[in-house]
Coordinates of C-alpha atoms in Angstrom, one line a residue:
Chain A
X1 CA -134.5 -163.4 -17.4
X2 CA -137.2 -166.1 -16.8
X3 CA -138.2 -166.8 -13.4
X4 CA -140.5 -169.8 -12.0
X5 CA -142.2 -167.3 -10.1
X6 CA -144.3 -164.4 -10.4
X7 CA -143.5 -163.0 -7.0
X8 CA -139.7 -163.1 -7.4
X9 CA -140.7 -161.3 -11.0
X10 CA -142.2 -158.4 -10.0
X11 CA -140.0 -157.8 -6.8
X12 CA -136.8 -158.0 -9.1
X13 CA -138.4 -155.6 -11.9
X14 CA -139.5 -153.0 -9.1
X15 CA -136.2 -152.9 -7.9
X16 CA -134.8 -152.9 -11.3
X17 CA -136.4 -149.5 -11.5
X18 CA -134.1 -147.8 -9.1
X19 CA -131.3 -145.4 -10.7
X20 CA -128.2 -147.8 -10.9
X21 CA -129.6 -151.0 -10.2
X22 CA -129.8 -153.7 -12.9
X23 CA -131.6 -157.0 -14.0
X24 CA -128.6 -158.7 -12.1
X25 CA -128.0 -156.6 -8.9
X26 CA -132.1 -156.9 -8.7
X27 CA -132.0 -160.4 -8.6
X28 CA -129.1 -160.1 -6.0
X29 CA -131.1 -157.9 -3.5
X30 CA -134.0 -160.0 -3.7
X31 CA -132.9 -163.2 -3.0
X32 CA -131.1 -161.4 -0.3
X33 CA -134.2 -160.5 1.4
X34 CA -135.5 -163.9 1.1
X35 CA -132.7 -165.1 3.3
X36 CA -134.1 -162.6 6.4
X37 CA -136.8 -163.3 8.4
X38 CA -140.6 -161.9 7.3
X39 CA -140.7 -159.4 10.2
X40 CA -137.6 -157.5 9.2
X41 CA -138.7 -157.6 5.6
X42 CA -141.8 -156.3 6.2
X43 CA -139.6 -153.4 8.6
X44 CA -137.8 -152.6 4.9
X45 CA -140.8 -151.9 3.0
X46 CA -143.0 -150.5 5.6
X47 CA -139.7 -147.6 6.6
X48 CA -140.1 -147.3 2.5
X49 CA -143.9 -146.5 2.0
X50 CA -144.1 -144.8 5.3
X51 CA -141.6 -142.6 4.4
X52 CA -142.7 -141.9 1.3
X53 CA -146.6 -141.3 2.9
X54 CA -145.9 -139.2 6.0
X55 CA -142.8 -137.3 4.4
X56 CA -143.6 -133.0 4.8
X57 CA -141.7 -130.2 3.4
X58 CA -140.8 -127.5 5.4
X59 CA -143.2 -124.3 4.8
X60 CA -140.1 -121.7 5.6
X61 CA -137.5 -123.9 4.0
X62 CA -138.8 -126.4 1.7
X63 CA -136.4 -129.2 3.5
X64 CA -137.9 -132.4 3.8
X65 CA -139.2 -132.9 7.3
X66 CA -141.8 -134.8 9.7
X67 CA -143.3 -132.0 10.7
X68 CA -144.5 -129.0 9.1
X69 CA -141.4 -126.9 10.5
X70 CA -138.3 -128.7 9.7
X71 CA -135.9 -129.6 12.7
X72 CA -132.9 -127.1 11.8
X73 CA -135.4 -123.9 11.2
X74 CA -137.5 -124.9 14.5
X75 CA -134.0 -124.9 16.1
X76 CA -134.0 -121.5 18.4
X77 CA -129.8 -121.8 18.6
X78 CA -129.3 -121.7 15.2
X79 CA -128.8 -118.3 13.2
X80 CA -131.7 -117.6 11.8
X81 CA -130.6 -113.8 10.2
X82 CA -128.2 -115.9 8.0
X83 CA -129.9 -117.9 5.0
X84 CA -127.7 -120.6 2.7
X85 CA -129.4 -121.3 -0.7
X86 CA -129.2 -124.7 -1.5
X87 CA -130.4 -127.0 -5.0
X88 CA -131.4 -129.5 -3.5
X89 CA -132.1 -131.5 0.0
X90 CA -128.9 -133.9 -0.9
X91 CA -126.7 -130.7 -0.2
X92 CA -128.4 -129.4 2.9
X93 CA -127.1 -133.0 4.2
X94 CA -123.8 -132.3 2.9
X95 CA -123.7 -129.3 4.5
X96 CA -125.1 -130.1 7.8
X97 CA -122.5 -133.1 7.7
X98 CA -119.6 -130.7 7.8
X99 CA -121.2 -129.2 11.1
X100 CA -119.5 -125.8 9.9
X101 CA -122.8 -123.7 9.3
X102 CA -124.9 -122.5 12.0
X103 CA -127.4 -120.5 9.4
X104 CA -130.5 -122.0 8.2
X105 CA -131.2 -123.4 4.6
X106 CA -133.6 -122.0 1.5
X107 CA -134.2 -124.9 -0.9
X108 CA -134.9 -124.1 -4.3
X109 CA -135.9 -127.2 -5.6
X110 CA -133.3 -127.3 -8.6
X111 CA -131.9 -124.6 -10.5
X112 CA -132.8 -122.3 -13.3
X113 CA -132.0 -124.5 -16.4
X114 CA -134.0 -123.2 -19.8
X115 CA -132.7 -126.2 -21.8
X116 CA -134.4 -128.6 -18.8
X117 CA -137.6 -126.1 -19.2
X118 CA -136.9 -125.2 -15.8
X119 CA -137.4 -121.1 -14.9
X120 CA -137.7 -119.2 -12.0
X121 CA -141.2 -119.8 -11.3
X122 CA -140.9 -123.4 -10.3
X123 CA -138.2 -123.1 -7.9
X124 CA -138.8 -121.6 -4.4
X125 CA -137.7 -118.4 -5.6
X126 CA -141.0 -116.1 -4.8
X127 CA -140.3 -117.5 -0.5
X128 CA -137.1 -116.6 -0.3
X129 CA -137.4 -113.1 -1.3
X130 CA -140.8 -113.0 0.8
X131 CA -138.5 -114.5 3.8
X132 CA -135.8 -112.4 3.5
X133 CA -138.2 -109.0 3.7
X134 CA -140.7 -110.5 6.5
X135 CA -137.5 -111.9 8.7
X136 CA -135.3 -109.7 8.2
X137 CA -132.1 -112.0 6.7
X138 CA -129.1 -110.4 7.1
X139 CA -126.8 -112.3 5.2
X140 CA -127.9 -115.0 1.6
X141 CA -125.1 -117.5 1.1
X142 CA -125.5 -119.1 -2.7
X143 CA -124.2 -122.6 -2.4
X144 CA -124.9 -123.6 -5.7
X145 CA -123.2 -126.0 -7.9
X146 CA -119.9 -123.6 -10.5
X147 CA -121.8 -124.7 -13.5
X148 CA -123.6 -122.0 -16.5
X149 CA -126.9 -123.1 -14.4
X150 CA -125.6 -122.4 -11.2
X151 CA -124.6 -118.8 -11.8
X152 CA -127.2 -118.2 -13.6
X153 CA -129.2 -118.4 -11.3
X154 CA -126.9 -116.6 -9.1
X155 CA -127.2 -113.8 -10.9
X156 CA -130.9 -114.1 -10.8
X157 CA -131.3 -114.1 -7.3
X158 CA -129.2 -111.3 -6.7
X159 CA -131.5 -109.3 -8.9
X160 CA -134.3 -110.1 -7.1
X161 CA -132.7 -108.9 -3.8
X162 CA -130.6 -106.1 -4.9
X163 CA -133.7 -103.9 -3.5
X164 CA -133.1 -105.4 0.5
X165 CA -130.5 -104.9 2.5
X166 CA -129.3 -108.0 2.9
X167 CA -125.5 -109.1 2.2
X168 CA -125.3 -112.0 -0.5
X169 CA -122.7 -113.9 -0.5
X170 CA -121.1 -116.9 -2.5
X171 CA -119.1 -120.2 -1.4
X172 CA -115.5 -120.0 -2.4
X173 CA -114.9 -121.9 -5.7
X174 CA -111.4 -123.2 -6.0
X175 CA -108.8 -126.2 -5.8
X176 CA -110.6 -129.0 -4.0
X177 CA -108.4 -130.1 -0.8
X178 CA -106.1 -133.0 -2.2
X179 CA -106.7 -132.0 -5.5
X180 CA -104.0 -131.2 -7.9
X181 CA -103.7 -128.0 -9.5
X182 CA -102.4 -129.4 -12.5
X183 CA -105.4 -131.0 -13.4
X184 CA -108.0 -128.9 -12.3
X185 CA -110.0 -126.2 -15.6
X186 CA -108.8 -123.0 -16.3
X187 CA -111.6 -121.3 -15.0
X188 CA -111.4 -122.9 -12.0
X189 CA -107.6 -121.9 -11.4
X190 CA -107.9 -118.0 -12.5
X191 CA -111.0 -117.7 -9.8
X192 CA -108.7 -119.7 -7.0
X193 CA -106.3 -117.0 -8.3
X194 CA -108.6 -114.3 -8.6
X195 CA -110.1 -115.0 -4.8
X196 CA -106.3 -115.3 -3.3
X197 CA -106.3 -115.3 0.3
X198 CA -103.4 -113.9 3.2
X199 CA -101.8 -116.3 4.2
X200 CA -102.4 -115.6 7.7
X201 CA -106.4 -116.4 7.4
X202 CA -105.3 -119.6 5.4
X203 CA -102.7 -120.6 8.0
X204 CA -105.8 -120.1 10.8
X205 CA -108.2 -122.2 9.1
X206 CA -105.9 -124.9 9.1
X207 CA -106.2 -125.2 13.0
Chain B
X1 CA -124.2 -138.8 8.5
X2 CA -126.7 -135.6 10.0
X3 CA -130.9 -135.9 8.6
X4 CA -133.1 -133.6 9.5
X5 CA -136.0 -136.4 9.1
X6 CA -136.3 -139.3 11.2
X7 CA -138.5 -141.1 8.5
X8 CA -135.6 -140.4 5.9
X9 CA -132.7 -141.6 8.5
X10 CA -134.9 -145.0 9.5
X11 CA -135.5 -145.4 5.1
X12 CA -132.0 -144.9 4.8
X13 CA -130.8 -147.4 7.5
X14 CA -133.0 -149.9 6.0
X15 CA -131.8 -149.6 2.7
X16 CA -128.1 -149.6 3.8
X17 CA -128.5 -153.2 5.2
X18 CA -128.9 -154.6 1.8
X19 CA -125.7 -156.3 0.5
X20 CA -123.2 -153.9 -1.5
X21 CA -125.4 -151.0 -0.4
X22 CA -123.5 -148.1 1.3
X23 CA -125.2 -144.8 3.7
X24 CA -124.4 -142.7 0.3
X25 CA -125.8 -145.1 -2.4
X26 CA -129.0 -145.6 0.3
X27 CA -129.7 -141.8 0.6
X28 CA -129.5 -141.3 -3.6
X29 CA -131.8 -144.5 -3.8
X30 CA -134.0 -142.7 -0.9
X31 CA -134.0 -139.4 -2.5
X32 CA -135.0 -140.7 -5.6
X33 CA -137.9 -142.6 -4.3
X34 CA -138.7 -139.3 -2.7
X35 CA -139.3 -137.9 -6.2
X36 CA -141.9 -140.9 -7.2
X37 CA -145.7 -140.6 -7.4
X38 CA -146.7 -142.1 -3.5
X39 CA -148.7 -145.0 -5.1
X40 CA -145.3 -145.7 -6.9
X41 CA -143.6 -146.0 -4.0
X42 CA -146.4 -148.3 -2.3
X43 CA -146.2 -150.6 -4.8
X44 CA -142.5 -151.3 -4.6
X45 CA -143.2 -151.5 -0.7
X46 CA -145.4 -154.0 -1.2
X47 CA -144.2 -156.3 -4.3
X48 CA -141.1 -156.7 -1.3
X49 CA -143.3 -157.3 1.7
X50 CA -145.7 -159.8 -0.2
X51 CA -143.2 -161.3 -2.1
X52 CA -141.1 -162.5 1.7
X53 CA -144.8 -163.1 3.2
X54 CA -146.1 -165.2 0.4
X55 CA -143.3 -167.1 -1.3
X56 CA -143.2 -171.1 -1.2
X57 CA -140.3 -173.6 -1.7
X58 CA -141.6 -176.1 -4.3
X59 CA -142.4 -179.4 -2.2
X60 CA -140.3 -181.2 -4.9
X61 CA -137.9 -179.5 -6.0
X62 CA -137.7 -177.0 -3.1
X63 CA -137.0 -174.1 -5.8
X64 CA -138.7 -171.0 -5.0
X65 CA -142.4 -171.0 -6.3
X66 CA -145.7 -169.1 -6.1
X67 CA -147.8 -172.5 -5.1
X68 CA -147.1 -176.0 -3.6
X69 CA -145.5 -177.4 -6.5
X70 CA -143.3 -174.7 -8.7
X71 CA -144.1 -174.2 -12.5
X72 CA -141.6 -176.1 -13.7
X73 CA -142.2 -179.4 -11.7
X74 CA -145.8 -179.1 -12.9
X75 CA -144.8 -178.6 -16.3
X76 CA -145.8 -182.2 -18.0
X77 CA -143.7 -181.3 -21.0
X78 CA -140.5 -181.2 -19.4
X79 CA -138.5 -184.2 -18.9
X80 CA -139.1 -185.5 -15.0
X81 CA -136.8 -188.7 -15.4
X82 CA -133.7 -186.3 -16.0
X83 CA -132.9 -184.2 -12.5
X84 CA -130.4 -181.5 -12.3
X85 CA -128.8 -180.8 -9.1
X86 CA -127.7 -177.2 -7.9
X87 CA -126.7 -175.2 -5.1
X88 CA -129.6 -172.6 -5.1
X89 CA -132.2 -170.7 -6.5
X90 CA -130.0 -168.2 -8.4
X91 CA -128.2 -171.9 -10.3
X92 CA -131.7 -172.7 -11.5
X93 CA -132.6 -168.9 -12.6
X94 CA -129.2 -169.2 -14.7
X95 CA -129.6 -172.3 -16.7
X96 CA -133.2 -171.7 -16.9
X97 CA -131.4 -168.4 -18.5
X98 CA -129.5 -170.8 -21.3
X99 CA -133.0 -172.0 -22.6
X100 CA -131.2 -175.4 -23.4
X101 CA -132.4 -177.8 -20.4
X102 CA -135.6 -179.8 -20.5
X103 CA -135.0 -181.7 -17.1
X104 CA -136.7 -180.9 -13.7
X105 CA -134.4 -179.4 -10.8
X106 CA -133.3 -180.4 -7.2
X107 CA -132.3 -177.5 -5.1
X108 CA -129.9 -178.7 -2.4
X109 CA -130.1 -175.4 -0.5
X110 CA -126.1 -175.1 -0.2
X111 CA -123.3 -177.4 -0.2
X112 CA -121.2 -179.5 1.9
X113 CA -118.7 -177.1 4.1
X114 CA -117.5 -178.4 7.4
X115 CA -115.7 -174.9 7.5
X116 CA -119.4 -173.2 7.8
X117 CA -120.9 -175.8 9.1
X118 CA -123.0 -177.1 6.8
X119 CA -123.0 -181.4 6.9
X120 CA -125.2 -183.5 4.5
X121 CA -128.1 -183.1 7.0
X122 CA -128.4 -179.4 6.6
X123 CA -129.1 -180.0 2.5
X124 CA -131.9 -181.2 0.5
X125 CA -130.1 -184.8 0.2
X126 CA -132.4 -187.2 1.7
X127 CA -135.5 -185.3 0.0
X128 CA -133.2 -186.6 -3.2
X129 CA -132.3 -190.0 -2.7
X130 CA -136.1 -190.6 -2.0
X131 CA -137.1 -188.1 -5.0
X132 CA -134.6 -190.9 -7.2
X133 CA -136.0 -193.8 -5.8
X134 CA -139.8 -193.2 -5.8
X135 CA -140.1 -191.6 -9.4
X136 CA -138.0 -193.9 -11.2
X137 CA -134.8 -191.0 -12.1
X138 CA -133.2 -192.3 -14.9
X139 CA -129.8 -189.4 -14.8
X140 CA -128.5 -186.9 -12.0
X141 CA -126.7 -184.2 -13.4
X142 CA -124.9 -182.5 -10.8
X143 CA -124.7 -178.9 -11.6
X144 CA -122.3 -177.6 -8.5
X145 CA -119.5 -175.2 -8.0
X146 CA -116.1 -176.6 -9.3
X147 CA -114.7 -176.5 -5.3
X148 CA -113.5 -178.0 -3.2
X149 CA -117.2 -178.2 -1.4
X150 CA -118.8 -178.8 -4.4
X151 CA -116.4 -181.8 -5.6
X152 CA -117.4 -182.6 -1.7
X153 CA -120.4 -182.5 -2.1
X154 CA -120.9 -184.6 -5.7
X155 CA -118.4 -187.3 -4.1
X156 CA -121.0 -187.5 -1.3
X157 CA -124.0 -187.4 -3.3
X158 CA -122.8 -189.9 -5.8
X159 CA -121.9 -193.0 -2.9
X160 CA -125.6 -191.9 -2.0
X161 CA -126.8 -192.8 -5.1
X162 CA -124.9 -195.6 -5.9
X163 CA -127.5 -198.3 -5.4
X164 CA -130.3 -196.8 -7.4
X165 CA -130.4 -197.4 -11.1
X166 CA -129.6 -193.3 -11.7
X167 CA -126.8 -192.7 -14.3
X168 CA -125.0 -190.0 -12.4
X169 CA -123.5 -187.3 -14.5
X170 CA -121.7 -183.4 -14.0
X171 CA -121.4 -180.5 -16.1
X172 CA -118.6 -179.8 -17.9
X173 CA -115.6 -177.9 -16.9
X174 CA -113.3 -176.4 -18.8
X175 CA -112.2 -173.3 -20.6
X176 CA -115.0 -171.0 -20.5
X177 CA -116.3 -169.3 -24.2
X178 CA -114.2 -166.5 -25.0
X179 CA -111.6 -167.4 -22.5
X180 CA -107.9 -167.5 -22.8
X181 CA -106.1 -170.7 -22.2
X182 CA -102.4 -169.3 -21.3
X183 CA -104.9 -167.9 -17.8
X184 CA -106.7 -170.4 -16.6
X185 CA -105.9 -172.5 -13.9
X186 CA -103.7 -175.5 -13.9
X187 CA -106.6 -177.9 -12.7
X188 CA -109.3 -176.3 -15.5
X189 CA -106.8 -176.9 -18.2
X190 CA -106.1 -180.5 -17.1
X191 CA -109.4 -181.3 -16.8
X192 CA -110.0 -180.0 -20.3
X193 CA -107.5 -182.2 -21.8
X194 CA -108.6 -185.3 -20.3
X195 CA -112.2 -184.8 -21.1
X196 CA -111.2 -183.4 -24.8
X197 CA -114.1 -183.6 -27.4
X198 CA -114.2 -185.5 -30.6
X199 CA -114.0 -182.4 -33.2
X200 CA -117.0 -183.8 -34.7
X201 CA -119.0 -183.2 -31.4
X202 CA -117.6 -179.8 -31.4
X203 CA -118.0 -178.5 -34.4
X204 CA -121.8 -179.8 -34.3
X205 CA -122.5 -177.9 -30.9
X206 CA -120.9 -174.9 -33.0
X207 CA -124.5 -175.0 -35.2

């Protein structure tokens, strides 16, 4: 694309760089922003950098947070005995948007993947088994994504704190709600089989 | 949807105001930006912020520009006696795009819609006649939508110009490249036939 000016340039190419934004959608943004006023402009790319700047992780739970202790594990009503492993921040929001779990989170940081060149030692793996033994966790729920990846690691973890007394637990796998069974893999099926529930416990969650 | 960070929720929010931008699209582009090197991040923040704070509308042309006058009005080599006329910035980026015009540009700022509001006096069309009159433009192409504003708006702009010696010309319409004729619309494929080509003129544009 050929621009008259430089400035329009290099804000369209730095915004080019973002994960599913083009040359064209760029170009689109931009001029958008030259339509608002300075002042709110300036609001954009300071929330941006300060973000960025200021942003903390969590030293019990590797969240992102403003502070040192995130806001869900300095939370005194929450269940702190009960511990949900999670990939990634993305999913502790997707948990927390369900406003189901009343636990606290352990993010790993990703998940054991040789291919990627990803092992054990650069996930938060080492903290979790230190937290569970200094806080005494009672229950580990692995919410991890059904791929090879994801129970590998699994099964890695639950290695590691075999030697506790601590319950660990999985999230259910199975038909999605609304999906069709049909259409969903075989392995996904025989565990929905496999993990069959009463029909009574079903009927109640339905409430 | 729940953060744990009021820095991510105020990033997110920000980003969710751009155009075509959803809360979910914001928080990948957010978490993605969380990954990049700080000084990365920065320098996005501020290609935005200095690009609103330091733009210019070319005192000509009124096309966006780094300086007074943009690059292509103070480029001697193109062809100042020819003026194309166009809606906005993103028209000049796109037939600057085609690499086939020589002409300087006139950016009217919009068109003519009573609907929206916008008259004659809201647009760039005095800065035009007086642009016509003063350097001696010898053709006006008029480079607008084919609407009902833009026909509007090139009926207005023509009685404007109709005592200046300024051959007054539009683009072509017709069927675009690549398009089929049984779908376009009754008024394109009129409009095609009545300004039908000499094959020799077509087959010459085909080299």
């Amino acid at each position: 694309m050929i621009f008259s000016s430089a400035l329009i340039e290099n804000a369209v190419s730095e915004f080019a760089r973002l994960p599913g934004v083009g040359k064209k959608t760029a170009l689109r943004l931009v001029l958008h922003l030259l339509k608002q006023d300075t002042a709110q402009v300036e609001l954009f790319a300071e929330a941006i950098a300060k973000m960025r700047r200021q942003i903390k992780f969590c030293t019990t739970c590797h969240n992102v947070s403003d502070e040192d202790t995130c806001t869900i594990c300095a939370n005194a009503s929450r269940n702190h005995k009960v511990v949900c492993v999670v990939e990634s921040i993305r999913d502790v929001i997707a948990i927390e948007n369900t406003q189901q779990f009343n636990g606290v989170y352990h993010v790993l940081g990703g998940i054991i993947s040789p291919i990627d060149g990803i092992g054990p030692d650069q996930l938060q793996i080492h903290s979790l088994v230190e937290r569970v033994q200094r806080d005494g966790v009672e229950e580990v729920i692995m919410a991890l994504s059904p791929t090879i990846e994801g129970d590998t690691t699994i099964y890695y973890l639950s290695k590691k704190l075999k030697d506790y007394p601590v319950k660990v637990t999985t999230i259910a796998r199975g038909i999605a709600f609304g999906g069709e069974l049909e259409y969903a893999d075989e392995m996904t099926l025989a565990r929905s089989l496999t993990n069959r529930l009463p029909l009574d416990n079903y009927l109640q969650q339905g409430k």
